[in-house]
mmCIF file of C-alpha atoms and ligand atoms in Angstrom:
data_model
loop_
_atom_site.group_PDB
_atom_site.id
_atom_site.type_symbol
_atom_site.label_atom_id
_atom_site.label_comp_id
_atom_site.label_asym_id
_atom_site.label_seq_id
_atom_site.Cartn_x
_atom_site.Cartn_y
_atom_site.Cartn_z
ATOM 1 C CA UNK A 240 0.000 0.000 0.000
ATOM 2 C CA UNK A 241 1.236 3.528 -0.641
ATOM 3 C CA UNK A 242 2.688 5.291 2.393
ATOM 4 C CA UNK A 243 -0.037 7.604 3.665
ATOM 5 C CA UNK A 244 0.911 11.181 4.309
ATOM 6 C CA UNK A 245 1.634 12.448 7.805
ATOM 7 C CA UNK A 246 -1.046 14.811 9.047
ATOM 8 C CA UNK A 247 0.007 18.240 10.318
ATOM 9 C CA UNK A 248 -1.032 19.021 13.903
ATOM 10 C CA UNK A 249 -1.301 22.540 15.354
ATOM 11 C CA UNK A 250 -1.213 22.723 19.158
ATOM 12 C CA UNK A 251 -3.384 25.489 20.615
ATOM 13 C CA UNK A 252 -2.117 26.699 24.005
ATOM 14 C CA UNK A 253 1.547 26.104 24.765
ATOM 15 C CA UNK A 254 1.374 25.327 28.490
ATOM 16 C CA UNK A 255 2.844 22.399 30.383
ATOM 17 C CA UNK A 256 0.952 19.612 28.639
ATOM 18 C CA UNK A 257 1.820 20.857 25.145
ATOM 19 C CA UNK A 258 5.413 21.627 26.127
ATOM 20 C CA UNK A 259 6.363 18.527 28.103
ATOM 21 C CA UNK A 260 4.102 15.808 26.640
ATOM 22 C CA UNK A 261 2.426 16.541 23.320
ATOM 23 C CA UNK A 262 5.221 18.286 21.412
ATOM 24 C CA UNK A 263 7.828 15.663 22.395
ATOM 25 C CA UNK A 264 5.374 12.868 21.503
ATOM 26 C CA UNK A 265 4.785 14.485 18.106
ATOM 27 C CA UNK A 266 8.486 13.945 17.341
ATOM 28 C CA UNK A 267 7.859 10.183 17.490
ATOM 29 C CA UNK A 268 4.409 9.841 15.935
ATOM 30 C CA UNK A 269 4.212 7.895 12.664
ATOM 31 C CA UNK A 270 1.040 9.352 11.169
ATOM 32 C CA UNK A 271 1.124 12.998 12.279
ATOM 33 C CA UNK A 272 3.698 15.640 13.174
ATOM 34 C CA UNK A 273 3.941 19.047 14.822
ATOM 35 C CA UNK A 274 3.222 21.465 11.975
ATOM 36 C CA UNK A 275 2.038 24.604 13.763
ATOM 37 C CA UNK A 276 1.241 26.339 17.033
ATOM 38 C CA UNK A 277 -1.328 28.798 18.327
ATOM 39 C CA UNK A 278 -0.253 30.865 21.325
ATOM 40 C CA UNK A 279 -1.226 34.042 23.147
ATOM 41 C CA UNK A 280 2.327 34.530 24.429
ATOM 42 C CA UNK A 281 4.511 36.228 21.770
ATOM 43 C CA UNK A 282 7.828 35.060 23.262
ATOM 44 C CA UNK A 283 6.784 31.434 22.755
ATOM 45 C CA UNK A 284 6.451 31.999 18.987
ATOM 46 C CA UNK A 285 10.207 32.229 18.471
ATOM 47 C CA UNK A 286 11.020 29.613 21.112
ATOM 48 C CA UNK A 287 8.807 27.025 19.424
ATOM 49 C CA UNK A 288 9.854 28.037 15.906
ATOM 50 C CA UNK A 289 13.524 27.589 16.848
ATOM 51 C CA UNK A 290 13.067 24.389 18.823
ATOM 52 C CA UNK A 291 10.806 22.565 16.350
ATOM 53 C CA UNK A 292 11.562 24.258 13.043
ATOM 54 C CA UNK A 293 8.018 25.585 12.667
ATOM 55 C CA UNK A 294 7.680 28.043 9.766
ATOM 56 C CA UNK A 295 6.409 31.536 10.635
ATOM 57 C CA UNK A 296 3.380 31.012 8.405
ATOM 58 C CA UNK A 297 2.238 28.182 10.709
ATOM 59 C CA UNK A 298 2.323 30.256 13.898
ATOM 60 C CA UNK A 299 -0.926 31.891 15.018
ATOM 61 C CA UNK A 300 -2.303 33.792 17.978
ATOM 62 C CA UNK A 301 -5.813 33.685 19.415
ATOM 63 C CA UNK A 302 -6.937 36.640 17.261
ATOM 64 C CA UNK A 303 -5.682 35.567 13.837
ATOM 65 C CA UNK A 304 -6.302 31.841 14.480
ATOM 66 C CA UNK A 305 -9.281 31.618 12.081
ATOM 67 C CA UNK A 306 -6.931 32.217 9.132
ATOM 68 C CA UNK A 307 -5.683 28.670 9.760
ATOM 69 C CA UNK A 308 -8.537 27.749 7.367
ATOM 70 C CA UNK A 309 -6.222 28.762 4.484
ATOM 71 C CA UNK A 310 -3.248 26.731 5.720
ATOM 72 C CA UNK A 311 -2.873 23.370 3.972
ATOM 73 C CA UNK A 312 -0.060 22.287 6.317
ATOM 74 C CA UNK A 313 -2.533 22.003 9.182
ATOM 75 C CA UNK A 314 -4.907 19.030 9.176
ATOM 76 C CA UNK A 315 -5.630 18.700 12.901
ATOM 77 C CA UNK A 316 -6.084 21.401 15.533
ATOM 78 C CA UNK A 317 -5.361 20.130 19.056
ATOM 79 C CA UNK A 318 -6.932 22.357 21.737
ATOM 80 C CA UNK A 319 -4.843 22.302 24.939
ATOM 81 C CA UNK A 320 -6.254 25.395 26.658
ATOM 82 C CA UNK A 321 -7.914 25.920 30.062
ATOM 83 C CA UNK A 322 -11.194 23.969 30.120
ATOM 84 C CA UNK A 323 -13.568 26.904 29.629
ATOM 85 C CA UNK A 324 -11.790 27.795 26.371
ATOM 86 C CA UNK A 325 -12.124 24.332 24.770
ATOM 87 C CA UNK A 326 -15.560 24.930 23.228
ATOM 88 C CA UNK A 327 -14.711 28.252 21.596
ATOM 89 C CA UNK A 328 -11.491 27.016 20.018
ATOM 90 C CA UNK A 329 -12.829 23.595 18.973
ATOM 91 C CA UNK A 330 -15.743 25.315 17.233
ATOM 92 C CA UNK A 331 -13.454 27.848 15.532
ATOM 93 C CA UNK A 332 -11.193 24.986 14.405
ATOM 94 C CA UNK A 333 -14.156 23.062 12.969
ATOM 95 C CA UNK A 334 -15.366 26.157 11.147
ATOM 96 C CA UNK A 335 -11.863 26.481 9.696
ATOM 97 C CA UNK A 336 -12.354 22.976 8.266
ATOM 98 C CA UNK A 337 -9.788 21.289 10.518
ATOM 99 C CA UNK A 338 -10.136 17.987 12.370
ATOM 100 C CA UNK A 339 -10.237 18.565 16.113
ATOM 101 C CA UNK A 340 -8.682 16.980 19.163
ATOM 102 C CA UNK A 341 -10.059 18.509 22.366
ATOM 103 C CA UNK A 342 -8.287 17.993 25.684
ATOM 104 C CA UNK A 343 -10.113 16.528 28.679
ATOM 105 C CA UNK A 344 -12.470 17.511 30.227
ATOM 106 C CA UNK A 345 -14.101 18.074 26.855
ATOM 107 C CA UNK A 346 -15.753 21.313 28.045
ATOM 108 C CA UNK A 347 -17.355 22.721 31.175
ATOM 109 C CA UNK A 348 -20.981 21.762 30.407
ATOM 110 C CA UNK A 349 -22.979 19.214 28.432
ATOM 111 C CA UNK A 350 -24.341 22.095 26.359
ATOM 112 C CA UNK A 351 -20.811 23.041 25.279
ATOM 113 C CA UNK A 352 -20.055 19.399 24.394
ATOM 114 C CA UNK A 353 -23.134 19.407 22.151
ATOM 115 C CA UNK A 354 -22.014 22.668 20.553
ATOM 116 C CA UNK A 355 -18.594 21.166 19.751
ATOM 117 C CA UNK A 356 -20.083 17.929 18.384
ATOM 118 C CA UNK A 357 -22.587 19.863 16.246
ATOM 119 C CA UNK A 358 -19.905 22.199 14.875
ATOM 120 C CA UNK A 359 -17.704 19.259 13.877
ATOM 121 C CA UNK A 360 -20.618 17.409 12.278
ATOM 122 C CA UNK A 361 -21.692 20.541 10.367
ATOM 123 C CA UNK A 362 -18.152 21.053 9.093
ATOM 124 C CA UNK A 363 -17.662 17.375 8.266
ATOM 125 C CA UNK A 364 -14.514 17.123 10.402
ATOM 126 C CA UNK A 365 -13.488 14.402 12.874
ATOM 127 C CA UNK A 366 -13.509 15.018 16.616
ATOM 128 C CA UNK A 367 -11.489 13.256 19.299
ATOM 129 C CA UNK A 368 -11.055 13.872 23.036
ATOM 130 C CA UNK A 369 -7.570 13.812 24.590
ATOM 131 C CA UNK A 370 -8.279 10.609 26.544
ATOM 132 C CA UNK A 371 -4.782 9.163 26.134
ATOM 133 C CA UNK A 372 -5.637 6.048 28.201
ATOM 134 C CA UNK A 373 -8.096 4.880 25.534
ATOM 135 C CA UNK A 374 -5.024 4.167 23.389
ATOM 136 C CA UNK A 375 -3.005 2.668 26.257
ATOM 137 C CA UNK A 376 -2.354 -1.124 26.403
ATOM 138 C CA UNK A 377 -3.035 -1.799 30.127
ATOM 139 C CA UNK A 378 -6.361 0.005 29.847
ATOM 140 C CA UNK A 379 -7.241 -1.954 26.726
ATOM 141 C CA UNK A 380 -6.297 -5.223 28.449
ATOM 142 C CA UNK A 381 -8.832 -4.419 31.182
ATOM 143 C CA UNK A 382 -11.449 -3.706 28.538
ATOM 144 C CA UNK A 383 -10.667 -7.078 26.924
ATOM 145 C CA UNK A 384 -10.938 -9.013 30.216
ATOM 146 C CA UNK A 385 -14.257 -7.313 30.983
ATOM 147 C CA UNK A 386 -15.606 -7.867 27.465
ATOM 148 C CA UNK A 387 -14.585 -11.531 27.291
ATOM 149 C CA UNK A 388 -15.831 -12.157 30.850
ATOM 150 C CA UNK A 389 -12.570 -13.971 31.636
ATOM 151 C CA UNK A 390 -13.441 -13.830 35.364
ATOM 152 C CA UNK A 391 -17.200 -14.008 34.896
ATOM 153 C CA UNK A 392 -19.704 -11.300 35.642
ATOM 154 C CA UNK A 393 -18.454 -7.967 37.016
ATOM 155 C CA UNK A 394 -19.971 -6.969 40.398
ATOM 156 C CA UNK A 395 -17.960 -3.998 41.639
ATOM 157 C CA UNK A 396 -15.534 -1.365 40.408
ATOM 158 C CA UNK A 397 -13.453 1.134 42.329
ATOM 159 C CA UNK A 398 -11.520 3.895 40.583
ATOM 160 C CA UNK A 399 -9.473 6.657 42.158
ATOM 161 C CA UNK A 400 -7.770 9.537 40.387
ATOM 162 C CA UNK A 401 -6.260 12.552 42.066
ATOM 163 C CA UNK A 402 -3.130 14.269 43.252
ATOM 164 C CA UNK A 403 -2.142 16.657 46.001
ATOM 165 C CA UNK A 404 -1.950 20.135 44.516
ATOM 166 C CA UNK A 405 -0.799 23.113 46.529
ATOM 167 C CA UNK A 406 0.840 25.309 43.846
ATOM 168 C CA UNK A 407 0.201 28.878 42.783
ATOM 169 C CA UNK A 408 -3.168 29.943 44.246
ATOM 170 C CA UNK A 409 -3.784 32.037 41.105
ATOM 171 C CA UNK A 410 -3.578 29.059 38.706
ATOM 172 C CA UNK A 411 -6.552 28.594 36.359
ATOM 173 C CA UNK A 412 -7.338 25.136 37.772
ATOM 174 C CA UNK A 413 -8.516 26.834 41.004
ATOM 175 C CA UNK A 414 -10.625 29.376 39.103
ATOM 176 C CA UNK A 415 -14.104 28.085 38.376
ATOM 177 C CA UNK A 416 -14.635 30.442 35.425
ATOM 178 C CA UNK A 417 -11.613 28.927 33.641
ATOM 179 C CA UNK A 418 -11.659 25.356 34.989
ATOM 180 C CA UNK A 419 -15.412 24.797 35.166
ATOM 181 C CA UNK A 420 -14.898 22.737 38.315
ATOM 182 C CA UNK A 421 -12.147 21.331 40.480
ATOM 183 C CA UNK A 422 -10.844 17.808 41.075
ATOM 184 C CA UNK A 423 -13.871 16.231 39.395
ATOM 185 C CA UNK A 424 -13.379 17.845 35.995
ATOM 186 C CA UNK A 425 -9.585 17.652 36.167
ATOM 187 C CA UNK A 426 -8.990 14.124 37.508
ATOM 188 C CA UNK A 427 -12.452 12.734 38.195
ATOM 189 C CA UNK A 428 -12.989 12.132 34.492
ATOM 190 C CA UNK A 429 -10.290 9.427 34.678
ATOM 191 C CA UNK A 430 -12.106 7.725 37.560
ATOM 192 C CA UNK A 431 -15.408 7.952 35.652
ATOM 193 C CA UNK A 432 -13.720 6.438 32.607
ATOM 194 C CA UNK A 433 -12.250 3.686 34.813
ATOM 195 C CA UNK A 434 -15.656 2.870 36.294
ATOM 196 C CA UNK A 435 -17.030 2.533 32.773
ATOM 197 C CA UNK A 436 -14.256 0.514 31.135
ATOM 198 C CA UNK A 437 -13.874 -1.532 34.332
ATOM 199 C CA UNK A 438 -17.490 -2.730 34.024
ATOM 200 C CA UNK A 439 -18.020 -2.356 30.288
ATOM 201 C CA UNK A 440 -21.228 -0.450 31.073
ATOM 202 C CA UNK A 441 -22.465 3.095 31.446
ATOM 203 C CA UNK A 442 -23.839 3.840 34.931
ATOM 204 C CA UNK A 443 -27.606 4.231 35.303
ATOM 205 C CA UNK A 444 -27.551 6.310 38.477
ATOM 206 C CA UNK A 445 -25.139 8.217 40.688
ATOM 207 C CA UNK A 446 -25.024 9.714 44.155
ATOM 208 C CA UNK A 447 -22.119 11.854 45.340
ATOM 209 C CA UNK A 448 -20.510 13.683 48.261
ATOM 210 C CA UNK A 449 -17.999 16.517 48.399
ATOM 211 C CA UNK A 450 -15.316 16.828 51.077
ATOM 212 C CA UNK A 451 -13.678 20.125 51.897
ATOM 213 C CA UNK A 452 -10.738 20.234 54.310
ATOM 214 C CA UNK A 453 -8.855 23.254 52.985
ATOM 215 C CA UNK A 454 -11.385 25.915 51.960
ATOM 216 C CA UNK A 455 -8.791 28.703 52.169
ATOM 217 C CA UNK A 456 -6.920 27.158 49.243
ATOM 218 C CA UNK A 457 -9.945 25.720 47.385
ATOM 219 C CA UNK A 458 -12.084 28.855 47.436
ATOM 220 C CA UNK A 459 -13.805 28.323 44.120
ATOM 221 C CA UNK A 460 -13.464 24.674 43.089
ATOM 222 C CA UNK A 461 -14.178 21.211 44.525
ATOM 223 C CA UNK A 462 -11.343 19.654 46.526
ATOM 224 C CA UNK A 463 -12.415 15.993 46.908
ATOM 225 C CA UNK A 464 -15.453 14.066 45.712
ATOM 226 C CA UNK A 465 -16.716 10.503 46.099
ATOM 227 C CA UNK A 466 -19.499 9.122 43.944
ATOM 228 C CA UNK A 467 -21.368 5.812 43.820
ATOM 229 C CA UNK A 468 -22.690 4.293 40.612
ATOM 230 C CA UNK A 469 -25.249 1.622 39.792
ATOM 231 C CA UNK A 470 -24.768 -0.308 36.538
ATOM 232 C CA UNK A 471 -27.337 -2.070 34.327
ATOM 233 C CA UNK A 472 -26.222 -5.598 35.333
ATOM 234 C CA UNK A 473 -26.609 -4.777 39.039
ATOM 235 C CA UNK A 474 -22.937 -4.018 39.653
ATOM 236 C CA UNK A 475 -22.034 -1.074 41.857
ATOM 237 C CA UNK A 476 -19.079 1.248 41.688
ATOM 238 C CA UNK A 477 -17.291 3.819 43.741
ATOM 239 C CA UNK A 478 -15.029 6.603 42.552
ATOM 240 C CA UNK A 479 -12.883 9.102 44.427
ATOM 241 C CA UNK A 480 -11.175 12.157 43.024
ATOM 242 C CA UNK A 481 -9.136 14.776 44.781
ATOM 243 C CA UNK A 482 -6.772 17.702 44.626
ATOM 244 C CA UNK A 483 -5.599 16.830 48.150
ATOM 245 C CA UNK A 484 -4.706 13.124 47.931
ATOM 246 C CA UNK A 485 -2.373 11.219 45.640
ATOM 247 C CA UNK A 486 -4.665 8.421 44.417
ATOM 248 C CA UNK A 487 -4.170 6.535 41.185
ATOM 249 C CA UNK A 488 -5.753 3.088 41.178
ATOM 250 C CA UNK A 489 -8.284 0.844 39.468
ATOM 251 C CA UNK A 490 -9.981 -2.317 40.823
ATOM 252 C CA UNK A 491 -12.676 -4.493 39.250
ATOM 253 C CA UNK A 492 -14.194 -7.491 41.078
ATOM 254 C CA UNK A 493 -15.863 -10.359 39.177
ATOM 255 C CA UNK A 494 -17.577 -13.590 40.245
ATOM 256 C CA UNK A 495 -14.366 -15.549 39.686
ATOM 257 C CA UNK A 496 -11.552 -13.097 40.251
ATOM 258 C CA UNK A 497 -10.362 -9.529 40.190
ATOM 259 C CA UNK A 498 -8.001 -7.162 38.418
ATOM 260 C CA UNK A 499 -6.113 -4.139 39.611
ATOM 261 C CA UNK A 500 -4.099 -1.338 38.050
ATOM 262 C CA UNK A 501 -1.841 0.684 40.300
ATOM 263 C CA UNK A 502 -0.854 3.140 38.993
ATOM 264 C CA UNK A 503 -3.821 3.406 36.658
ATOM 265 C CA UNK A 504 -3.986 6.910 35.236
ATOM 266 C CA UNK A 505 -0.582 8.557 34.929
ATOM 267 C CA UNK A 506 1.676 8.771 31.883
ATOM 268 C CA UNK A 507 3.012 5.307 32.618
ATOM 269 C CA UNK A 508 4.396 2.806 32.700
ATOM 270 C CA UNK A 509 1.232 1.543 34.388
ATOM 271 C CA UNK A 510 1.249 -1.680 36.427
ATOM 272 C CA UNK A 511 -1.429 -4.308 36.889
ATOM 273 C CA UNK A 512 -2.181 -7.596 38.661
ATOM 274 C CA UNK A 513 -4.822 -10.290 38.365
ATOM 275 C CA UNK A 514 -6.312 -12.563 41.053
ATOM 276 C CA UNK A 515 -4.510 -15.486 39.369
ATOM 277 C CA UNK A 516 -1.211 -13.993 40.520
ATOM 278 C CA UNK A 517 -0.291 -12.962 36.997
ATOM 279 C CA UNK A 518 0.945 -9.485 36.234
ATOM 280 C CA UNK A 519 -0.324 -7.384 33.381
ATOM 281 C CA UNK A 520 2.762 -6.374 31.467
ATOM 282 C CA UNK A 521 3.289 -4.359 28.306
ATOM 283 C CA UNK A 522 6.322 -2.506 26.978
ATOM 284 C CA UNK A 523 6.101 1.200 27.691
ATOM 285 C CA UNK A 524 5.287 3.606 24.888
ATOM 286 C CA UNK A 525 4.305 7.262 25.049
ATOM 287 C CA UNK A 526 0.550 7.327 25.593
ATOM 288 C CA UNK A 527 0.317 10.645 23.785
ATOM 289 C CA UNK A 528 2.114 9.186 20.767
ATOM 290 C CA UNK A 529 -0.295 6.228 20.664
ATOM 291 C CA UNK A 530 -3.299 8.538 21.112
ATOM 292 C CA UNK A 531 -2.355 10.989 18.364
ATOM 293 C CA UNK A 532 -1.423 8.210 15.933
ATOM 294 C CA UNK A 533 -4.754 6.496 16.622
ATOM 295 C CA UNK A 534 -6.585 9.739 15.832
ATOM 296 C CA UNK A 535 -4.512 10.317 12.689
ATOM 297 C CA UNK A 536 -5.346 6.787 11.496
ATOM 298 C CA UNK A 537 -9.006 7.497 12.191
ATOM 299 C CA UNK A 538 -8.766 10.526 9.896
ATOM 300 C CA UNK A 539 -6.541 8.897 7.270
ATOM 301 C CA UNK A 540 -7.935 5.371 7.091
ATOM 302 C CA UNK A 541 -11.245 5.394 8.951
ATOM 303 C CA UNK A 542 -9.827 3.308 11.813
ATOM 304 C CA UNK A 543 -11.943 3.457 15.011
ATOM 305 C CA UNK A 544 -12.109 6.730 16.897
ATOM 306 C CA UNK A 545 -10.941 5.607 20.350
ATOM 307 C CA UNK A 546 -12.265 8.704 22.145
ATOM 308 C CA UNK A 547 -15.068 10.343 20.162
ATOM 309 C CA UNK A 548 -16.848 13.533 21.205
ATOM 310 C CA UNK A 549 -19.833 11.493 22.385
ATOM 311 C CA UNK A 550 -17.563 9.872 24.992
ATOM 312 C CA UNK A 551 -16.471 13.277 26.275
ATOM 313 C CA UNK A 552 -20.104 14.357 26.396
ATOM 314 C CA UNK A 553 -21.145 11.156 28.227
ATOM 315 C CA UNK A 554 -18.567 11.871 30.917
ATOM 316 C CA UNK A 555 -19.727 15.489 31.203
ATOM 317 C CA UNK A 556 -23.325 14.286 31.694
ATOM 318 C CA UNK A 557 -22.036 12.194 34.609
ATOM 319 C CA UNK A 558 -20.029 15.142 36.021
ATOM 320 C CA UNK A 559 -23.109 17.368 35.919
ATOM 321 C CA UNK A 560 -25.160 14.640 37.667
ATOM 322 C CA UNK A 561 -22.459 14.342 40.353
ATOM 323 C CA UNK A 562 -22.549 18.099 40.988
ATOM 324 C CA UNK A 563 -26.349 17.969 41.047
ATOM 325 C CA UNK A 564 -26.326 15.123 43.577
ATOM 326 C CA UNK A 565 -23.926 17.059 45.813
ATOM 327 C CA UNK A 566 -26.100 20.179 45.546
ATOM 328 C CA UNK A 567 -29.126 18.079 46.556
ATOM 329 C CA UNK A 568 -27.475 16.529 49.596
ATOM 330 C CA UNK A 569 -26.342 13.263 48.021
ATOM 331 C CA UNK A 570 -29.625 12.429 46.324
ATOM 332 C CA UNK A 571 -29.492 9.604 43.758
ATOM 333 C CA UNK A 572 -29.650 11.031 40.242
ATOM 334 C CA UNK A 573 -30.817 8.851 37.348
ATOM 335 C CA UNK A 574 -28.611 8.958 34.270
HETATM 336 P P1 NDP L 896 -1.215 25.184 31.504
HETATM 337 O O1 NDP L 896 -1.717 26.167 32.484
HETATM 338 O O2 NDP L 896 0.140 24.627 31.721
HETATM 339 O O3 NDP L 896 -1.265 25.789 30.038
HETATM 340 C C1 NDP L 896 -2.425 26.375 29.514
HETATM 341 C C2 NDP L 896 -2.029 27.289 28.356
HETATM 342 O O4 NDP L 896 -3.211 27.836 27.808
HETATM 343 C C3 NDP L 896 -1.181 28.482 28.755
HETATM 344 O O5 NDP L 896 0.182 28.205 28.795
HETATM 345 C C4 NDP L 896 -1.517 29.470 27.663
HETATM 346 O O6 NDP L 896 -0.757 29.153 26.506
HETATM 347 C C5 NDP L 896 -2.952 29.151 27.319
HETATM 348 N N1 NDP L 896 -3.906 30.098 27.905
HETATM 349 C C6 NDP L 896 -4.712 30.926 27.191
HETATM 350 N N2 NDP L 896 -5.470 31.667 27.991
HETATM 351 C C7 NDP L 896 -5.153 31.319 29.251
HETATM 352 C C8 NDP L 896 -5.603 31.765 30.528
HETATM 353 N N3 NDP L 896 -6.568 32.691 30.674
HETATM 354 N N4 NDP L 896 -5.056 31.212 31.635
HETATM 355 C C9 NDP L 896 -4.116 30.260 31.526
HETATM 356 N N5 NDP L 896 -3.660 29.805 30.343
HETATM 357 C C10 NDP L 896 -4.167 30.326 29.207
HETATM 358 O O7 NDP L 896 -2.306 23.999 31.447
HETATM 359 P P2 NDP L 896 -2.079 22.494 30.976
HETATM 360 O O8 NDP L 896 -1.220 22.446 29.793
HETATM 361 O O9 NDP L 896 -1.700 21.665 32.145
HETATM 362 O O10 NDP L 896 -3.598 22.066 30.615
HETATM 363 C C11 NDP L 896 -4.227 22.491 29.417
HETATM 364 C C12 NDP L 896 -5.373 21.534 29.086
HETATM 365 O O11 NDP L 896 -4.846 20.235 28.905
HETATM 366 C C13 NDP L 896 -6.431 21.400 30.167
HETATM 367 O O12 NDP L 896 -7.703 21.252 29.596
HETATM 368 C C14 NDP L 896 -6.051 20.135 30.892
HETATM 369 O O13 NDP L 896 -7.149 19.493 31.503
HETATM 370 C C15 NDP L 896 -5.478 19.314 29.765
HETATM 371 N N6 NDP L 896 -4.465 18.354 30.242
HETATM 372 C C16 NDP L 896 -4.615 17.045 29.890
HETATM 373 C C17 NDP L 896 -3.714 16.117 30.307
HETATM 374 C C18 NDP L 896 -3.867 14.700 29.880
HETATM 375 O O14 NDP L 896 -3.173 13.845 30.433
HETATM 376 N N7 NDP L 896 -4.703 14.407 28.894
HETATM 377 C C19 NDP L 896 -2.584 16.469 31.182
HETATM 378 C C20 NDP L 896 -2.491 17.885 31.451
HETATM 379 C C21 NDP L 896 -3.419 18.777 31.006
HETATM 380 P P3 NDP L 896 -0.084 30.291 25.593
HETATM 381 O O15 NDP L 896 0.880 31.000 26.483
HETATM 382 O O16 NDP L 896 0.526 29.535 24.489
HETATM 383 O O17 NDP L 896 -1.215 31.186 25.137
#
């Protein structure tokens, strides 16, 4: 078969994730490469041009970004901005005729997720969410074990995702207008994803509680949240997410065994064990490389979209239900 072309990716927002994970991963990807950047910080234009050999014509700011429509070097726009900016830039990218990758959480409301999905459908462009674990081998091994019922029927899942964060009090992640929420939107989406791939089902109801121990630091955003799910087959689940505790684990219990990942959510290598005493073991590869190549192959060859917009929206529906349950004193919310 003829060698397919490498797709050009433009990163929007050159913060830590773009700088330390995505741009390095794009040096190793097979089906896409770093072709452009979009930044609001002028000094980064030259830094990135020099470091990655990006031509001036492929460097944009937030004002002139829409002109990317005329740039044939750029096939995919990857939005890596604070959460409340995802919707605006994903929609502008779609209107410019570019395929879109949107970082997690997909947006700060279900309504915004719908707006992004609709804009991409109207423009006829592909949409993926930056759920790197959907392309990650340990995670996919869990999905396989669940799907094939290797240990029988699943009865319980527990998923924890969080870290202790006490950095700059002015950071956007502590600002509800920019972050949309706290630990839940930042790390809780990994625990929600774990609960779903660890049972192979979408939850049918949720109840939730918020814990605040440090309100002087977390003035505006949730610090720690637990939530309990019911699943269609009768299984139950529990998730915990936090900006005060380092938690990073996945556990699924079946009629005839169990599986565990610990760590479960970081950049890897992950580690896993089964009730048989076996270890789950895969060679380590950059998750971001796998994720971006999977998306490029979806665009180029119609391979499966591992993290479509509907998945990001599904998780946002669950986040909104969790916040609603907390607001209503832990009431069970049907999903
Ligand atoms: P950073 O704060 O490190 O970077 C955000 C960048 O966005 C800034 O550097 C800036 O880039 C741009 N920006 C534009 N407007 C603002 C504003 N008002 N306040 C702050 N920054 C602004 O964030 P991260 O890189 O850690 O996170 C970005 C996104 O990526 C988030 O949605 C986050 O959830 C997601 N993420 C996903 C991860 C994953 O594993 N999938 C891991 C880490 C983050 P510039 O100077 O170029 O304009």
